[in-house]
PDB file of C-alpha atoms in Angstrom:
ATOM      1  CA  MET A   1     -80.419 -36.872-105.518  1.00 57.00           C
ATOM      2  CA  ALA A   2     -79.481 -34.037-107.309  1.00 59.00           C
ATOM      3  CA  ALA A   3     -76.705 -34.622-110.358  1.00 62.00           C
ATOM      4  CA  ALA A   4     -74.113 -32.170-109.687  1.00 63.00           C
ATOM      5  CA  LYS A   5     -74.109 -28.835-111.206  1.00 65.00           C
ATOM      6  CA  ALA A   6     -70.935 -28.532-113.727  1.00 63.00           C
ATOM      7  CA  GLU A   7     -68.706 -25.190-112.924  1.00 60.00           C
ATOM      8  CA  PRO A   8     -68.263 -22.991-115.961  1.00 57.00           C
ATOM      9  CA  GLN A   9     -64.744 -22.243-117.263  1.00 57.00           C
ATOM     10  CA  ALA A  10     -63.657 -18.919-117.984  1.00 54.00           C
ATOM     11  CA  TYR A  11     -61.380 -19.351-121.437  1.00 50.00           C
ATOM     12  CA  VAL A  12     -60.788 -22.413-122.664  1.00 56.00           C
ATOM     13  CA  VAL A  13     -58.063 -21.596-124.200  1.00 58.00           C
ATOM     14  CA  VAL A  14     -55.938 -18.254-123.685  1.00 59.00           C
ATOM     15  CA  PRO A  15     -56.244 -15.071-126.172  1.00 59.00           C
ATOM     16  CA  ASN A  16     -52.708 -14.553-127.402  1.00 66.00           C
ATOM     17  CA  PRO A  17     -51.948 -10.829-126.733  1.00 61.00           C
ATOM     18  CA  ASP A  18     -50.422 -10.388-130.127  1.00 66.00           C
ATOM     19  CA  ASN A  19     -53.892 -11.216-131.919  1.00 63.00           C
ATOM     20  CA  ILE A  20     -55.408  -7.999-130.209  1.00 58.00           C
ATOM     21  CA  LYS A  21     -54.438  -5.609-132.234  1.00 59.00           C
ATOM     22  CA  SER A  22     -57.228  -3.300-131.552  1.00 55.00           C
ATOM     23  CA  ILE A  23     -56.532  -2.979-127.825  1.00 53.00           C
ATOM     24  CA  LYS A  24     -52.574  -2.880-127.710  1.00 51.00           C
ATOM     25  CA  LEU A  25     -50.970   0.130-126.588  1.00 58.00           C
ATOM     26  CA  GLN A  26     -48.117   1.943-127.986  1.00 59.00           C
ATOM     27  CA  VAL A  27     -45.566   2.093-125.382  1.00 59.00           C
ATOM     28  CA  PRO A  28     -42.046   4.354-126.560  1.00 57.00           C
ATOM     29  CA  THR A  29     -39.565   2.197-125.798  1.00 64.00           C
ATOM     30  CA  VAL A  30     -38.189   5.465-123.792  1.00 69.00           C
ATOM     31  CA  ILE A  31     -40.081   7.591-121.195  1.00 65.00           C
ATOM     32  CA  PRO A  32     -38.717  10.466-121.494  1.00 69.00           C
ATOM     33  CA  SER A  33     -37.885  11.922-117.751  1.00 75.00           C
ATOM     34  CA  PRO A  34     -39.786  15.003-117.144  1.00 76.00           C
ATOM     35  CA  PRO A  35     -37.530  18.277-116.928  1.00 71.00           C
ATOM     36  CA  VAL A  36     -35.742  18.919-113.712  1.00 86.00           C
ATOM     37  CA  THR A  37     -33.652  22.447-114.229  1.00 92.00           C
ATOM     38  CA  GLU A  38     -35.414  25.659-115.085  1.00 93.00           C
ATOM     39  CA  THR A  39     -33.429  25.654-118.424  1.00 92.00           C
ATOM     40  CA  GLU A  40     -35.522  21.963-119.388  1.00 90.00           C
ATOM     41  CA  LYS A  41     -38.655  23.698-118.010  1.00 91.00           C
ATOM     42  CA  LEU A  42     -37.681  27.163-120.157  1.00 92.00           C
ATOM     43  CA  VAL A  43     -37.029  24.924-123.371  1.00 90.00           C
ATOM     44  CA  SER A  44     -40.088  22.151-122.766  1.00 88.00           C
ATOM     45  CA  GLY A  45     -42.620  25.437-122.687  1.00 90.00           C
ATOM     46  CA  GLU A  46     -43.478  24.302-119.403  1.00 89.00           C
ATOM     47  CA  LEU A  47     -43.376  27.304-116.074  1.00 92.00           C
ATOM     48  CA  TYR A  48     -40.054  27.938-114.796  1.00 93.00           C
ATOM     49  CA  ASN A  49     -38.473  30.336-112.472  1.00 94.00           C
ATOM     50  CA  CYS A  50     -36.590  33.382-114.410  1.00 94.00           C
ATOM     51  CA  MET A  51     -34.585  34.018-111.209  1.00 95.00           C
ATOM     52  CA  ASP A  52     -32.864  30.648-111.680  1.00 94.00           C
ATOM     53  CA  GLN A  53     -29.119  31.418-111.016  1.00 93.00           C
ATOM     54  CA  ALA A  54     -28.169  29.330-114.553  1.00 92.00           C
ATOM     55  CA  LEU A  55     -30.749  31.622-116.465  1.00 93.00           C
ATOM     56  CA  VAL A  56     -29.311  35.112-115.158  1.00 94.00           C
ATOM     57  CA  ASN A  57     -26.180  34.093-115.826  1.00 93.00           C
ATOM     58  CA  GLY A  58     -27.350  33.369-119.286  1.00 91.00           C
ATOM     59  CA  ARG A  59     -28.481  36.691-119.658  1.00 92.00           C
ATOM     60  CA  ALA A  60     -26.111  38.205-118.132  1.00 93.00           C
ATOM     61  CA  PHE A  61     -23.285  36.528-120.952  1.00 92.00           C
ATOM     62  CA  ALA A  62     -25.241  37.312-123.890  1.00 89.00           C
ATOM     63  CA  LYS A  63     -25.662  40.729-122.650  1.00 90.00           C
ATOM     64  CA  VAL A  64     -21.732  41.309-122.375  1.00 90.00           C
ATOM     65  CA  CYS A  65     -21.846  39.664-125.996  1.00 88.00           C
ATOM     66  CA  MET A  66     -23.891  42.182-126.647  1.00 88.00           C
ATOM     67  CA  GLN A  67     -22.284  45.096-125.664  1.00 89.00           C
ATOM     68  CA  THR A  68     -19.009  44.020-127.339  1.00 89.00           C
ATOM     69  CA  LEU A  69     -21.049  43.343-130.135  1.00 88.00           C
ATOM     70  CA  ASN A  70     -22.247  47.040-129.994  1.00 87.00           C
ATOM     71  CA  THR A  71     -19.414  48.862-129.221  1.00 89.00           C
ATOM     72  CA  SER A  72     -16.506  46.972-131.490  1.00 89.00           C
ATOM     73  CA  ASP A  73     -15.228  48.940-134.819  1.00 89.00           C
ATOM     74  CA  PRO A  74     -17.862  47.924-137.726  1.00 85.00           C
ATOM     75  CA  LEU A  75     -14.244  46.944-139.645  1.00 90.00           C
ATOM     76  CA  ASP A  76     -13.129  44.648-136.688  1.00 90.00           C
ATOM     77  CA  ILE A  77     -14.475  41.398-138.174  1.00 87.00           C
ATOM     78  CA  ASN A  78     -12.322  38.848-136.025  1.00 89.00           C
ATOM     79  CA  THR A  79     -14.051  41.075-132.697  1.00 89.00           C
ATOM     80  CA  ARG A  80     -17.806  41.496-134.037  1.00 88.00           C
ATOM     81  CA  ASN A  81     -17.213  37.601-135.022  1.00 87.00           C
ATOM     82  CA  LYS A  82     -16.384  35.767-132.066  1.00 88.00           C
ATOM     83  CA  ALA A  83     -19.004  37.892-130.232  1.00 87.00           C
ATOM     84  CA  THR A  84     -21.307  36.553-132.572  1.00 87.00           C
ATOM     85  CA  LEU A  85     -19.834  32.752-132.395  1.00 87.00           C
ATOM     86  CA  ASP A  86     -19.566  32.911-128.373  1.00 88.00           C
ATOM     87  CA  LEU A  87     -23.438  34.281-128.169  1.00 87.00           C
ATOM     88  CA  LEU A  88     -25.182  32.459-130.698  1.00 86.00           C
ATOM     89  CA  GLY A  89     -22.523  29.078-130.074  1.00 85.00           C
ATOM     90  CA  THR A  90     -22.396  28.267-134.059  1.00 83.00           C
ATOM     91  CA  LYS A  91     -21.820  30.443-137.001  1.00 80.00           C
ATOM     92  CA  GLY A  92     -21.808  30.124-140.336  1.00 79.00           C
ATOM     93  CA  GLU A  93     -19.568  32.350-142.894  1.00 81.00           C
ATOM     94  CA  SER A  94     -21.950  34.080-144.242  1.00 80.00           C
ATOM     95  CA  VAL A  95     -23.837  35.160-140.755  1.00 77.00           C
ATOM     96  CA  PHE A  96     -23.325  38.596-139.707  1.00 74.00           C
ATOM     97  CA  MET A  97     -24.824  40.760-137.291  1.00 77.00           C
ATOM     98  CA  GLN A  98     -25.160  44.098-137.452  1.00 77.00           C
ATOM     99  CA  THR A  99     -26.289  47.199-135.274  1.00 74.00           C
ATOM    100  CA  SER A 100     -28.565  49.239-134.858  1.00 70.00           C
ATOM    101  CA  SER A 101     -27.484  52.819-136.438  1.00 61.00           C
ATOM    102  CA  ILE A 102     -29.124  56.367-134.579  1.00 62.00           C
ATOM    103  CA  LEU A 103     -28.352  58.901-135.765  1.00 57.00           C
ATOM    104  CA  THR A 104     -29.330  62.243-133.273  1.00 63.00           C
ATOM    105  CA  ASN A 105     -28.520  66.413-133.967  1.00 57.00           C
TER     106      ASN A 105
END
């Protein structure tokens, strides 16, 4: 009669994953979600629909601010500062925007 063959054991000791540094994955604790709105896609550099209503409204608002700035009296500092603040969202004390001067005959 033949002797029973012993089954090989895969692991005598289960490896500790903390000791295996070469194959550890660096997984971020917070995984960012993909951009959802067209504005988020624009900011993240992805392809976006430029005719999205939020982007169209933003461009229209910027045009109104620029028209106010361009047609305001150069000496009316309050109006010009408000138009600049509305356009940029924030403004330092020494920030100003100057319109182009076009001289024609």
